Each structure stands twice: as C-alpha cells, then as structure tokens.
Coordinates of C-alpha atoms and ligand atoms in Angstrom, one line a residue:
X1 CA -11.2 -20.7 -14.6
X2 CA -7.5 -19.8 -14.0
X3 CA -7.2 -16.2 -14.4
X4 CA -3.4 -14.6 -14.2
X5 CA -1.8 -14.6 -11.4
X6 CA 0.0 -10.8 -10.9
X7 CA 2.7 -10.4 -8.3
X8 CA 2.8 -7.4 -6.1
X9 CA 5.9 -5.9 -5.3
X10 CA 5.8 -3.2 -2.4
X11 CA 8.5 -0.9 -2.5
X12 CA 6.6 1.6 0.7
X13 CA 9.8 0.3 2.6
X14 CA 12.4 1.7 -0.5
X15 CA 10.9 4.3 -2.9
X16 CA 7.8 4.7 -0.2
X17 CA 10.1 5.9 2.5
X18 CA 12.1 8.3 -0.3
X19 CA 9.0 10.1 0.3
X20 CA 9.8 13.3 2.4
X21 CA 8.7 13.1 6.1
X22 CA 8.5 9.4 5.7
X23 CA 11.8 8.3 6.6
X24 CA 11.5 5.4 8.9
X25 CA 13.9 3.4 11.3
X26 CA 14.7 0.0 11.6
X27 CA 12.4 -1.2 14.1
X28 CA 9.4 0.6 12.4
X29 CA 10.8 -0.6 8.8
X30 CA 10.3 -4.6 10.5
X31 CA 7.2 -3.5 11.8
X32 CA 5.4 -2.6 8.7
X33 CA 7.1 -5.6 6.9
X34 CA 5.7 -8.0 9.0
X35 CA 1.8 -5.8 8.5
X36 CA 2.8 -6.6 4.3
X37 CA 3.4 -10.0 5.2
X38 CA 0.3 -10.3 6.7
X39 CA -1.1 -8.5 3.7
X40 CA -0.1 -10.9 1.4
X41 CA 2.2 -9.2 -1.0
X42 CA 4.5 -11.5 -3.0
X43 CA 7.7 -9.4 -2.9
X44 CA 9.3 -6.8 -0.1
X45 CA 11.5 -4.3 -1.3
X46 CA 13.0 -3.6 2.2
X47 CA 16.0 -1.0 1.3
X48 CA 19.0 0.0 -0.7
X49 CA 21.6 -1.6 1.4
X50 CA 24.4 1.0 0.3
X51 CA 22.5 3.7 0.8
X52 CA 23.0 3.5 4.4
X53 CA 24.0 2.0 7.6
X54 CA 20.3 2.0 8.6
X55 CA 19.4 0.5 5.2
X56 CA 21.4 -2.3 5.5
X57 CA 20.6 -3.3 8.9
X58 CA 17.2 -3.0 7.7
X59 CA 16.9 -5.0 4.5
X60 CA 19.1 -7.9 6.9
X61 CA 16.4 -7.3 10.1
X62 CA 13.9 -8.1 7.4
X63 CA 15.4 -10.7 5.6
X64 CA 16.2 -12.9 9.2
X65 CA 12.5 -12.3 10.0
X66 CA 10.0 -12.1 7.4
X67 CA 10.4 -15.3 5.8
X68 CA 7.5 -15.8 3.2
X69 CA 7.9 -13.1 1.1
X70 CA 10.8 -13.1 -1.6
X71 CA 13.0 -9.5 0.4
X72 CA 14.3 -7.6 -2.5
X73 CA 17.3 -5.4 -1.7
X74 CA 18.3 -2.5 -4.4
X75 CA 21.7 -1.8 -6.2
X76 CA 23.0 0.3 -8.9
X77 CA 24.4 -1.2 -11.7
X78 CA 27.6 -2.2 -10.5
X79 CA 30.1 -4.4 -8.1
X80 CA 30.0 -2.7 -4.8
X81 CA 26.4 -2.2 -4.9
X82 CA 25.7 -5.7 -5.8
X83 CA 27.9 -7.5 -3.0
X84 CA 26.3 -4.9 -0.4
X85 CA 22.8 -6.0 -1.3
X86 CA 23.9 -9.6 -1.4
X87 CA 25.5 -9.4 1.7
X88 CA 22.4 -7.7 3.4
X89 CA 19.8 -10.5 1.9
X90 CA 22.6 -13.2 3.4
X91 CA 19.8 -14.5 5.6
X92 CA 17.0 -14.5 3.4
X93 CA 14.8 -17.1 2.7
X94 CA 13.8 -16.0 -0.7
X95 CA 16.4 -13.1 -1.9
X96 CA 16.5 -10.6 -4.9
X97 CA 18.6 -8.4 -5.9
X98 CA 17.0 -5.5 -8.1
X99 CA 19.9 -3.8 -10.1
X100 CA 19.2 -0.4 -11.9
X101 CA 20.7 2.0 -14.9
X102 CA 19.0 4.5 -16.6
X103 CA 18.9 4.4 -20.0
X104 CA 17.4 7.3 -21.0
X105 CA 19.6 9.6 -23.3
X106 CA 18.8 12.3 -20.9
X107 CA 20.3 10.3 -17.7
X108 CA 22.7 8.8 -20.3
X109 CA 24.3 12.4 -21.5
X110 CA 23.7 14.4 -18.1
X111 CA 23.5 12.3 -15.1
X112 CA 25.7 8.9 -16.3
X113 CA 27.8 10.3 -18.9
X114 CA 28.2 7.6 -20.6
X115 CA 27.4 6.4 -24.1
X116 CA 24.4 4.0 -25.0
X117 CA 27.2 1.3 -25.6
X118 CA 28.7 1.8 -22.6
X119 CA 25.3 1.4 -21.0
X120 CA 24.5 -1.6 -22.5
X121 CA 27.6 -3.0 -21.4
X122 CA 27.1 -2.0 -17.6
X123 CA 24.1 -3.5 -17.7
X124 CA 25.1 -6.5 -18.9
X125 CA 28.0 -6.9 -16.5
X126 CA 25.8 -6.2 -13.6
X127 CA 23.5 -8.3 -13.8
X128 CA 26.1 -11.1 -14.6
X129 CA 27.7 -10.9 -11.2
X130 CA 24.2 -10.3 -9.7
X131 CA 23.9 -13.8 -10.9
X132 CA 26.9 -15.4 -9.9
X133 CA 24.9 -14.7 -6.4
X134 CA 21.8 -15.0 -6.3
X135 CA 19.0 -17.0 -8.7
X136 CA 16.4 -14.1 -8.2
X137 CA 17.5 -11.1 -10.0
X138 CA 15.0 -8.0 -11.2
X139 CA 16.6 -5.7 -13.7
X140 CA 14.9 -1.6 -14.0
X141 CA 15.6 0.1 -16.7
X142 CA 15.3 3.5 -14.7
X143 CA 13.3 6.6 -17.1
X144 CA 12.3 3.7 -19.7
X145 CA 9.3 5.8 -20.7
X146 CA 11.6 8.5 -21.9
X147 CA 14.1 6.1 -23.5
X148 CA 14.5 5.2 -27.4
X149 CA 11.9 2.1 -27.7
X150 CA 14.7 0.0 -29.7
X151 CA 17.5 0.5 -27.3
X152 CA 14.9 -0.5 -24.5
X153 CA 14.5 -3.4 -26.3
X154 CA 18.1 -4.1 -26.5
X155 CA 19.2 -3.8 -22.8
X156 CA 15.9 -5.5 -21.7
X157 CA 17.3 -8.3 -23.9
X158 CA 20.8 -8.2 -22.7
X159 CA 19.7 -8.3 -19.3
X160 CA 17.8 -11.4 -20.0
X161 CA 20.7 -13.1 -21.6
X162 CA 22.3 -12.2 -19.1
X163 CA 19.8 -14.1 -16.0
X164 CA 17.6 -11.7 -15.1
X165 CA 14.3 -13.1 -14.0
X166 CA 12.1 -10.0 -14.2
X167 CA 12.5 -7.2 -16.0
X168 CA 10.8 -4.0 -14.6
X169 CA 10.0 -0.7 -17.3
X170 CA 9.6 1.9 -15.1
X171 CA 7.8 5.3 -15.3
X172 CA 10.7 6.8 -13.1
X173 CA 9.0 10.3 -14.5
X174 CA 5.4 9.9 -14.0
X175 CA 5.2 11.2 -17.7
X176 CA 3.6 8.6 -19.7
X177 CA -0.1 8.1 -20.5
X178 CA -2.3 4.7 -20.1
X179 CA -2.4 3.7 -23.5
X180 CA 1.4 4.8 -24.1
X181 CA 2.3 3.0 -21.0
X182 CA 0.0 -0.5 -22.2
X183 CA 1.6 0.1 -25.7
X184 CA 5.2 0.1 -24.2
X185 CA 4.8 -3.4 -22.4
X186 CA 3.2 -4.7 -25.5
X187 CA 6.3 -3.9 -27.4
X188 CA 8.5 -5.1 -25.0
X189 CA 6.8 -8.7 -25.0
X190 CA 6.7 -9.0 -28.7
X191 CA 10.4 -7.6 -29.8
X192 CA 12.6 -9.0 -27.0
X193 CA 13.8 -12.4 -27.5
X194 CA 13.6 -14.4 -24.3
X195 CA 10.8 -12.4 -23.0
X196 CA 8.6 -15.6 -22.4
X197 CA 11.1 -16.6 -19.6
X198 CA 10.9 -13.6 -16.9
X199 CA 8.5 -11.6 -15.8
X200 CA 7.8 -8.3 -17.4
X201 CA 7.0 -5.6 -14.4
X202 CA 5.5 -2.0 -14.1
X203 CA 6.7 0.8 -11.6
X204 CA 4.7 3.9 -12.3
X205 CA 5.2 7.4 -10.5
X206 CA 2.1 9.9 -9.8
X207 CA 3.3 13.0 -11.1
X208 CA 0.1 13.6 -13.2
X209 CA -2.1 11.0 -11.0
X210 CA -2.0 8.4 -13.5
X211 CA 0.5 5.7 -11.6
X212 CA -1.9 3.5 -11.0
X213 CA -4.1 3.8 -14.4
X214 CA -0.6 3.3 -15.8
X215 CA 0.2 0.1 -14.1
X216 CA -3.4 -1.4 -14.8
X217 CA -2.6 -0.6 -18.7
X218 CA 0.6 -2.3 -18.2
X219 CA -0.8 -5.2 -16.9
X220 CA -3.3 -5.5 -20.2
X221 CA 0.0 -5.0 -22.2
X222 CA 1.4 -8.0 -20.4
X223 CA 3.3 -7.3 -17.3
X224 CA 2.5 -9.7 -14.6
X225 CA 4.1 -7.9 -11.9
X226 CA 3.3 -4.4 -10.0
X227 CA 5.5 -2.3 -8.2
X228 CA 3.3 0.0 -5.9
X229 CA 3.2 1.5 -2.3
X230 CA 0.6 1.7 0.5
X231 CA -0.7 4.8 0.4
X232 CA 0.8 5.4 -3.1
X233 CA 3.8 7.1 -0.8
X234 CA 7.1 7.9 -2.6
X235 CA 9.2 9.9 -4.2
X236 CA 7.7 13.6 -5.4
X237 CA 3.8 12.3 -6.1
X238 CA 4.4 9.4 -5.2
X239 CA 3.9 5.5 -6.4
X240 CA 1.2 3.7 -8.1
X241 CA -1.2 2.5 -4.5
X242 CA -0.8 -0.7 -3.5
X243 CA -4.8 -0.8 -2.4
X244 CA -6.4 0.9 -5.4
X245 CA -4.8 -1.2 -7.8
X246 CA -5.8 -4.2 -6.3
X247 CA -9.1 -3.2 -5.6
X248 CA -9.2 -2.0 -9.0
X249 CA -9.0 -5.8 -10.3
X250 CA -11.3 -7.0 -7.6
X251 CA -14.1 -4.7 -8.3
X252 CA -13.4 -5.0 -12.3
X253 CA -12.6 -8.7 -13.3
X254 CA -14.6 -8.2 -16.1
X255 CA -12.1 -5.7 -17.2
X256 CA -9.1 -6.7 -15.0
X257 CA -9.6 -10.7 -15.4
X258 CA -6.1 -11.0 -12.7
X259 CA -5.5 -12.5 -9.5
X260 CA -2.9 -11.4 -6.6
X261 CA -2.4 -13.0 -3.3
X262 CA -3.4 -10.0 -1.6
X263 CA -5.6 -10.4 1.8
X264 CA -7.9 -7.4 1.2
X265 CA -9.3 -7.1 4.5
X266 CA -5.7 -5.9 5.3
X267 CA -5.8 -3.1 3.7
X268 CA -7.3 -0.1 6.2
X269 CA -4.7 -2.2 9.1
X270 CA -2.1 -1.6 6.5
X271 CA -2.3 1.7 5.6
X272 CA -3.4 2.6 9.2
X273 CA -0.4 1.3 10.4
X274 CA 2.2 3.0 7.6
X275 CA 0.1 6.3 8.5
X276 CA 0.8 6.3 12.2
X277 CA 4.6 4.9 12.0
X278 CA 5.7 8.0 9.7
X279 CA 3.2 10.2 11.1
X280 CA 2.1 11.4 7.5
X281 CA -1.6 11.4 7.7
X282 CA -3.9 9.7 4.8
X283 CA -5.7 12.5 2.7
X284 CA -9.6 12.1 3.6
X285 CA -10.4 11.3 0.0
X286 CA -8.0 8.8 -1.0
X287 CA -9.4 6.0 -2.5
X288 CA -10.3 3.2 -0.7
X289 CA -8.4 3.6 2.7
X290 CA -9.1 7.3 3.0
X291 CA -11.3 8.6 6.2
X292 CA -14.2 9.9 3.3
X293 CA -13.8 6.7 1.0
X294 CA -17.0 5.0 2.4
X295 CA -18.9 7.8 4.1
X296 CA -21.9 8.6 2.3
X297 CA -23.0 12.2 3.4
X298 CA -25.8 13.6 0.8
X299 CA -29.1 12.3 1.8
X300 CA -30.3 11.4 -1.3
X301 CA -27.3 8.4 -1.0
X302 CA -27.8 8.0 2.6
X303 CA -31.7 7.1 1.6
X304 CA -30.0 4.3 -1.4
X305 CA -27.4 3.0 0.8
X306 CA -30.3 1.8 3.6
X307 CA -32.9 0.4 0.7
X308 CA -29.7 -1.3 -1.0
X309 CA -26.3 -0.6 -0.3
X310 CA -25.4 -1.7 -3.7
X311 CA -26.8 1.7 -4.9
X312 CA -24.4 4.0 -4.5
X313 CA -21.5 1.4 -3.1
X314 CA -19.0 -0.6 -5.3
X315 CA -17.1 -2.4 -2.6
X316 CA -17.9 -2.7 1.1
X317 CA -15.9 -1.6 3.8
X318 CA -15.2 -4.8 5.4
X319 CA -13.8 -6.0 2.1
X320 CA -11.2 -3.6 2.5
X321 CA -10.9 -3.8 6.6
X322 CA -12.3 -0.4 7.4
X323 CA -13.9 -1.0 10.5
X324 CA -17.9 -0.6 10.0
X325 CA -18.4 0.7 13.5
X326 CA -17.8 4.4 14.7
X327 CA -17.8 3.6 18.5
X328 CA -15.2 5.5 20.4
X329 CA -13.2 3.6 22.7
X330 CA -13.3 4.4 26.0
X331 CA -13.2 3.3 29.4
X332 CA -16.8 1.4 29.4
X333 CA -16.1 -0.7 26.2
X334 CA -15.7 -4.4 26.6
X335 CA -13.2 -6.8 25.9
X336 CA -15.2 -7.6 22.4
X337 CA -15.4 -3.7 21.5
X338 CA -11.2 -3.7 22.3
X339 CA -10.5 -7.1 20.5
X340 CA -12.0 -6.1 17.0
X341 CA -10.7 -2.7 17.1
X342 CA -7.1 -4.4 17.6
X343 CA -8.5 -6.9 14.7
X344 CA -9.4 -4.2 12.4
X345 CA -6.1 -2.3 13.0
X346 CA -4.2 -5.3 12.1
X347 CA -3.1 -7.4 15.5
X348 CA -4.8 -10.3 16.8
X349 CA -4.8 -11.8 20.0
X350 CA -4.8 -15.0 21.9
X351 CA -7.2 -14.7 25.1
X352 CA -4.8 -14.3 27.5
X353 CA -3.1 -11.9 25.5
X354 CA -6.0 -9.7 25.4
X355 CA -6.5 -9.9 28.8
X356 CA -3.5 -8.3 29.3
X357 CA -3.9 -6.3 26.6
X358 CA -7.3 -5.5 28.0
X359 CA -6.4 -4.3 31.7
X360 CA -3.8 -1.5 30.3
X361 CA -6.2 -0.4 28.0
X362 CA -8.3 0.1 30.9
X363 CA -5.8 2.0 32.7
X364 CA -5.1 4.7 29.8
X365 CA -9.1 4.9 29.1
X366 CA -9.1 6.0 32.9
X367 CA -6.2 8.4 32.1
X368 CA -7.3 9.8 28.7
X369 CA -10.9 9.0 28.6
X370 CA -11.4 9.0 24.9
X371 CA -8.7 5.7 23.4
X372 CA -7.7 6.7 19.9
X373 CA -6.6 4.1 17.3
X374 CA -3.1 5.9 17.2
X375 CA -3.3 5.5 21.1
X376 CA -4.4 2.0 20.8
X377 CA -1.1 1.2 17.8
X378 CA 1.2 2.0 20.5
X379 CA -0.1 -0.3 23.3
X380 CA -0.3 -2.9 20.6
X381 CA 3.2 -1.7 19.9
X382 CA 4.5 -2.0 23.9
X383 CA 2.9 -5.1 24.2
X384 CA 4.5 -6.6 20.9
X385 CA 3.6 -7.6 17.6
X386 CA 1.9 -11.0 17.9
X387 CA 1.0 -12.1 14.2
X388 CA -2.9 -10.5 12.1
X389 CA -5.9 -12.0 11.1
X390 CA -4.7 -13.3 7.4
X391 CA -7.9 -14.9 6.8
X392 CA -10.4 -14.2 3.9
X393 CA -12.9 -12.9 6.3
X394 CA -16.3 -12.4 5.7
X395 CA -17.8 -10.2 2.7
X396 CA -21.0 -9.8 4.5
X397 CA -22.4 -6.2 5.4
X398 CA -23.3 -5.6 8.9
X399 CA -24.5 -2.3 8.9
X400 CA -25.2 -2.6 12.9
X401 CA -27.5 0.5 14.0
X402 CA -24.2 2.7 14.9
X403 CA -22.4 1.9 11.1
X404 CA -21.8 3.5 7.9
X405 CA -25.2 5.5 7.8
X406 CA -25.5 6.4 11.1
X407 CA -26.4 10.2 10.5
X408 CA -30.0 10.5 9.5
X409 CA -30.3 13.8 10.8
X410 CA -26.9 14.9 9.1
X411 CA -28.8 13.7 5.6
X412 CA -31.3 16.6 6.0
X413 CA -28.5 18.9 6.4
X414 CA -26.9 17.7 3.3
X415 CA -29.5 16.7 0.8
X416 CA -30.0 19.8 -0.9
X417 CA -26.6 19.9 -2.1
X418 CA -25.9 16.7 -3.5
X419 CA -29.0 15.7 -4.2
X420 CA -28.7 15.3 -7.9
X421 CA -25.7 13.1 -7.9
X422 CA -25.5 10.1 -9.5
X423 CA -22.2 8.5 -10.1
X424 CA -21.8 5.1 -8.0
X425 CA -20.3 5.5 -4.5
X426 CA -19.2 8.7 -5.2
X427 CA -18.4 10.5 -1.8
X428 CA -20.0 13.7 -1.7
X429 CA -20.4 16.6 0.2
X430 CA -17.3 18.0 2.6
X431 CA -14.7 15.9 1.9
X432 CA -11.8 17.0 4.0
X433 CA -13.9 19.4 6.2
X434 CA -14.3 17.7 9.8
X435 CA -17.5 16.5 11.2
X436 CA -19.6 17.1 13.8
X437 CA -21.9 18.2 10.6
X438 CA -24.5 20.7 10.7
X439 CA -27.9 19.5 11.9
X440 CA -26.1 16.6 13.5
X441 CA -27.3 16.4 16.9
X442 CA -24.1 16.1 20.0
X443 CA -22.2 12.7 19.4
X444 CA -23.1 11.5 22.9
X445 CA -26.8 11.6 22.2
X446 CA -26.2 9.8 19.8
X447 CA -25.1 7.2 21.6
X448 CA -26.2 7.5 25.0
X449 CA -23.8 7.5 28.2
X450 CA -22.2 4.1 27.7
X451 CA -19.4 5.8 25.0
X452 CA -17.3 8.4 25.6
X453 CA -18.5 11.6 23.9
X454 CA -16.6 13.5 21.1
X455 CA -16.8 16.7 21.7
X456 CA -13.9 18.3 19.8
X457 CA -13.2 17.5 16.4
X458 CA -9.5 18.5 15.9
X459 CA -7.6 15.2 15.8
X460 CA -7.6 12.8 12.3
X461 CA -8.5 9.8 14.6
X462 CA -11.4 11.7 15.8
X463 CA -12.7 12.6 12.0
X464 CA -11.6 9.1 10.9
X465 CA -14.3 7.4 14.3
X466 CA -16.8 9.8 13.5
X467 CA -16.7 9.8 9.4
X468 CA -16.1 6.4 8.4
Ligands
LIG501 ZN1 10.4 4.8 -8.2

C-alpha cells in the first residue's frame, strides 16, 4: 500500500529565526541543522544569504556539512539575490534556490510598485537565471492567499515554464481558512498547465492558529510538500509546527493517508534543542512537545491511563521522544540514567565517549547538585556534537513505576475538577501553573534518597522533570 510520500521543508533556520528573540548564530544555526538532519526532514531552508554576512556564512557552513538533506538558500526575485544564494549553496550536495515575489495587488501597488505585467515578467526572469544555476529551484508566490486566483494561475505557470521544480502558495498572511486554503491548491493543480511536473507546496502562517489546519487542507488539495518550523516559531504567530503536522498524519492515516521521512522519536530532542539554543521557552501546552502535552493530571484520567493507556492517550510519548521518566539527574545517577537522558535529548554516544562524558557530568552534579537538561545541552555541547539515535525506536510503553502517572496522590487533589472530562488525551487541570501540586507529597519522598530532591519549582527544566 504506497501512500504519498510529502516532503517536509523546515524553514526554523529562515522564517523560524525571523521570529523575535530567536535570532541565532552560525554555530548554533549548524547545530540545529545537523538535530533536523537527524530528524529526517527532506529539505533545510538554512538562510537568505543576502540578508547578511551571518546568513551567508550560515547557509555555506550548512551546505559544506549537512549533506543529506537538499539546503535551500532564499532570494528575491532578482540577479543579485540569485547569484548570492548560488554562491552560498556552492558546496552543497543537494542545492535550491527558493526565489520569491509577491503577487498580491496589495504588495503589487504598495510595497513593489509595479504592475501585474511587470510582475509576471520578474518572475519569469528570475527564475530563468535561477536555472541557468542550479536544477533545484522552488518558486513562492509571497501573499498568494490574497492574490487574484487567475493571475496566481498565471505566474505559477510562467514559473513552471520557466524550470521551477516546486511551486510553493503561501499564506504569507495567516488569513485564509482550511477549506479556502484546500480549495486554492485544488485550483492550482487543475488550471495550471505543467502542474504534473513540480511539486505543489504549502507555507502557512499562525495568525489565527490555523497554519497547520491550513497546511493539512492543502495537502488534501494536492500539495505534496510542507513548509513548517519546530515549534511553529516564525515571523509574528508563527509557522505551521513541524511536529504537529506530522503527528497529525501519523495519528490520522485514515484521514491523512501520507508518508514523510520524519524520525518521530526526534521530535522532544528537536524542539528541546531549538528551545535552549534561542532561549525562547516552549509554551506548556503546545501540542505534542509541550511540558503539559502528555501529563495527565485529573484523576478520573490518571485512573484510565493505568487500566489502558489508550483511554485517554492518542500517541505515546516515546513515539514522539519525550522521555517517559521524571528522574532528576544528579550526582548518584548512573552511567545508564546519563546515557538515555543524552539519548532522549538528541546525542548519542559511543562508550568511551560517555565515559568521558560521564566523569564531567559527575563533577557539575558535585557542583550544582541538581543536572538540568539545559545543563546537560551544554556539556553535550563542550564535548561536541557526535551524530543521534535516527532509528525507528521502539513504540512500546514503559510506564516504569516513576513515569507518566506517577502522582497518585496529586489525582485526589485533582479529581473533583476534571472529573467529568471526556475528550481523548485531553490535558486537564493547571496547564502552565507549576507543580509541586497540592496534595502531592515532597518530591524526595517520592523517590527516596538515591535522587536529588526538587525542592523549588521556579526553573522550566524543573516543571518540564517533574510534569512530563
Ligand atoms: Zn513565511
């Protein structure tokens, strides 16, 4: 049964980190390339090489060293832009260059000020030299949702004829709806001649928290590739998430009947990782790699989740790579204890690696007692990035006595409240309020004297051990 095969195209490292307060620099940008690559995605969007200096020397880091993916370097519709991307993606083993106009009349009239001819014509140009370079070319038509459908058509074409291999019809807005969205790409495949040769794409925005509803609709209307962030981190509200909309297919193939390449169990190590390099925190509740997406607080789900998981849990956490164990690290954990906490956050080690990764873990847990995963991302960092676990691990629950539903005494606290709630997995109770919970005894009887007791509960790594 072959099911369609949709390519995911991460832009975190170009419209991601226009997101304010998530500017990042080179090394961190190679960093969290290589964590995609290990995540599986198809295509890196690693910069906008004429932006800047630093965007340059980014997109041509990532190119010389991240060599599965195809790297994906943006310019504007037009020559100086083009040869700067070209030049950047030099070393590349798979290149694209992703040329852009608007063709709204709005950007036309106020931002361009040029006509719809004029347009077409740049367009066409553009992604004619584009080609001269490069095989691989993407054309967006920037604020297509708010551009007259027939001239969409008509550039789309143009830009086919003239060799672009994907064609991307972007919500640069955030202001369509689902079915519009669906409806859109539907057109798009059945008016433009040449369509059947390149691949149609979808880039939604989140201004009304519909980026990644949109993108699913576009994939039913035919789009075969996704443009999305980790995190859903860009500009304003942000891009369509990376992690729900693959999950969303996952969970779903009886609605979503699509493939990607995506290692799922990369997910928490990927977001994890984005979180800490631009310091921007993920909110508890987001979907699927939030600190609240798997804790089940209400007793009444606490009760389901231990007779069958399946009652009140559509995915497991290990499916996604949240670790399913709330130990703190500290000074007494073992070598095993370190290794799969380094495994879950997205680096994996050869013995003697560990080892040495092991005695200066040691030496901080001496320093600063209680080892944090942000604490434990920089060691990994010191010591060097030394490749992930991008195996299909195992789908099988563990729910080991200190896991997921841990908190028997917390589910008294909480029954009352959400004890007439329904809806599958749904994450009830104090989302965003920080644990201990009431009626929850002190963290270290809990666990006796062999972990390190939490005490305070100020920090996010501390909420995210204790609330997963
Ligand atoms: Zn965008």
């Amino acid at each position: 049964m072959d099911r369609p095969r949709i390519t995911i195209f991460d832009t975190t490292l170009r419209d991601g980190e226009q997101s304010p307060g998530c500017s990042m620099n080179v090394e961190e940008k190679l960093r969290l390339a290589q964590q995609l690559d290990r995540l599986g995605v198809d295509v890196i969007e690693a910069g906008f090489p004429i932006a800047s200096a630093g965007d340059f020397e980014a997109v041509q880091r990532i190119a010389a060293t991240v060599r599965r993916p195809i790297i994906a370097g943006l310019a504007r519709a037009c020559k100086g832009d083009v040869d700067r991307a070209w030049q950047a993606l030099q070393g590349a083993a798979r290149p694209r260059i992703h040329v852009f106009l608007a063709t709204s009349d709005i950007h036309l009239k106020y931002k361009l000020r040029i006509t719809r001819e004029q347009c077409l014509e740049q367009a066409r140009e553009a992604v004619r030299h584009a080609k001269s370079l490069c095989p691989d070319i993407e054309f967006s038509l920037e604020d297509a949702t708010r551009t007259d459908v027939g001239f969409l058509c008509e550039v789309v074409e143009a830009a086919i004829a003239a060799g672009a291999t994907t064609v991307n019809i972007p919500d640069t807005v955030g202001y369509s709806m689902p079915e519009e969205y669906g409806n859109l790409i539907r057109t798009v495949r059945e008016k433009v001649a040449g369509i059947e040769k390149v691949t149609i794409s979808t880039h939604c925005h989140n201004d009304l928290g519909l980026a990644v509803a949109n993108s699913l609709a576009g994939v039913q209307g035919g789009a075969r590739q996704v443009e999305c962030t980790i995190n859903g981190i860009g500009e304003r509200a942000g891009n369509a998430s990376l992690e729900e909309i693959v999950m969303a297919m996952r969970v779903r193939p009886d609605r979503y009947a699509y493939e990607t390449a995506i290692a799922s169990e990369q997910l928490y190590a990927s977001s994890q990782v984005l979180a800490e390099i631009t310091r921007v925190p993920v909110q508890p509740n987001k979907a699927i790699t939030g600190r609240n997406a798997f804790a089940h607080e209400a007793g009444i789900h606490q009760d389901g989740m231990l007779k069958n998981p399946l009652t009140y849990e559509i995915m497991t956490p290990q499916s996604v790579g949240v670790p399913d164990s709330r130990l703190v690290l500290g000074k007494h954990s073992g070598r095993h204890a370190l290794a799969l906490r380094c495994e879950q956050l997205g680096h994996k080690y050869e013995r003697r690696e560990l080892d040495e990764i092991y005695r200066k873990f040691v030496v901080l847990a001496d320093r600063i007692k209680k080892v944090q995963d942000s604490h434990l991302l920089e060691l990994m960092q010191d010591f060097g990035s030394k490749g992930g676990n991008n195996g299909n691990g195992s789908q099988g629950r563990k729910f080991s006595p200190t896991g997921t539903l841990s908190f028997p005494r917390a589910a008294s606290a909480a029954a009352g409240a959400g004890g007439n709630e329904s809806h599958p997995a749904q994450v009830s109770g104090s989302a965003g309020q920080a644990q201990p919970r009431p009626g929850c005894p002190a963290p270290a009887n809990w666990f006796g004297g062999a972990l390190v007791p939490v005490t305070d509960h100020h920090s996010e790594q501390d909420d995210y051990l204790w609330g997963v």
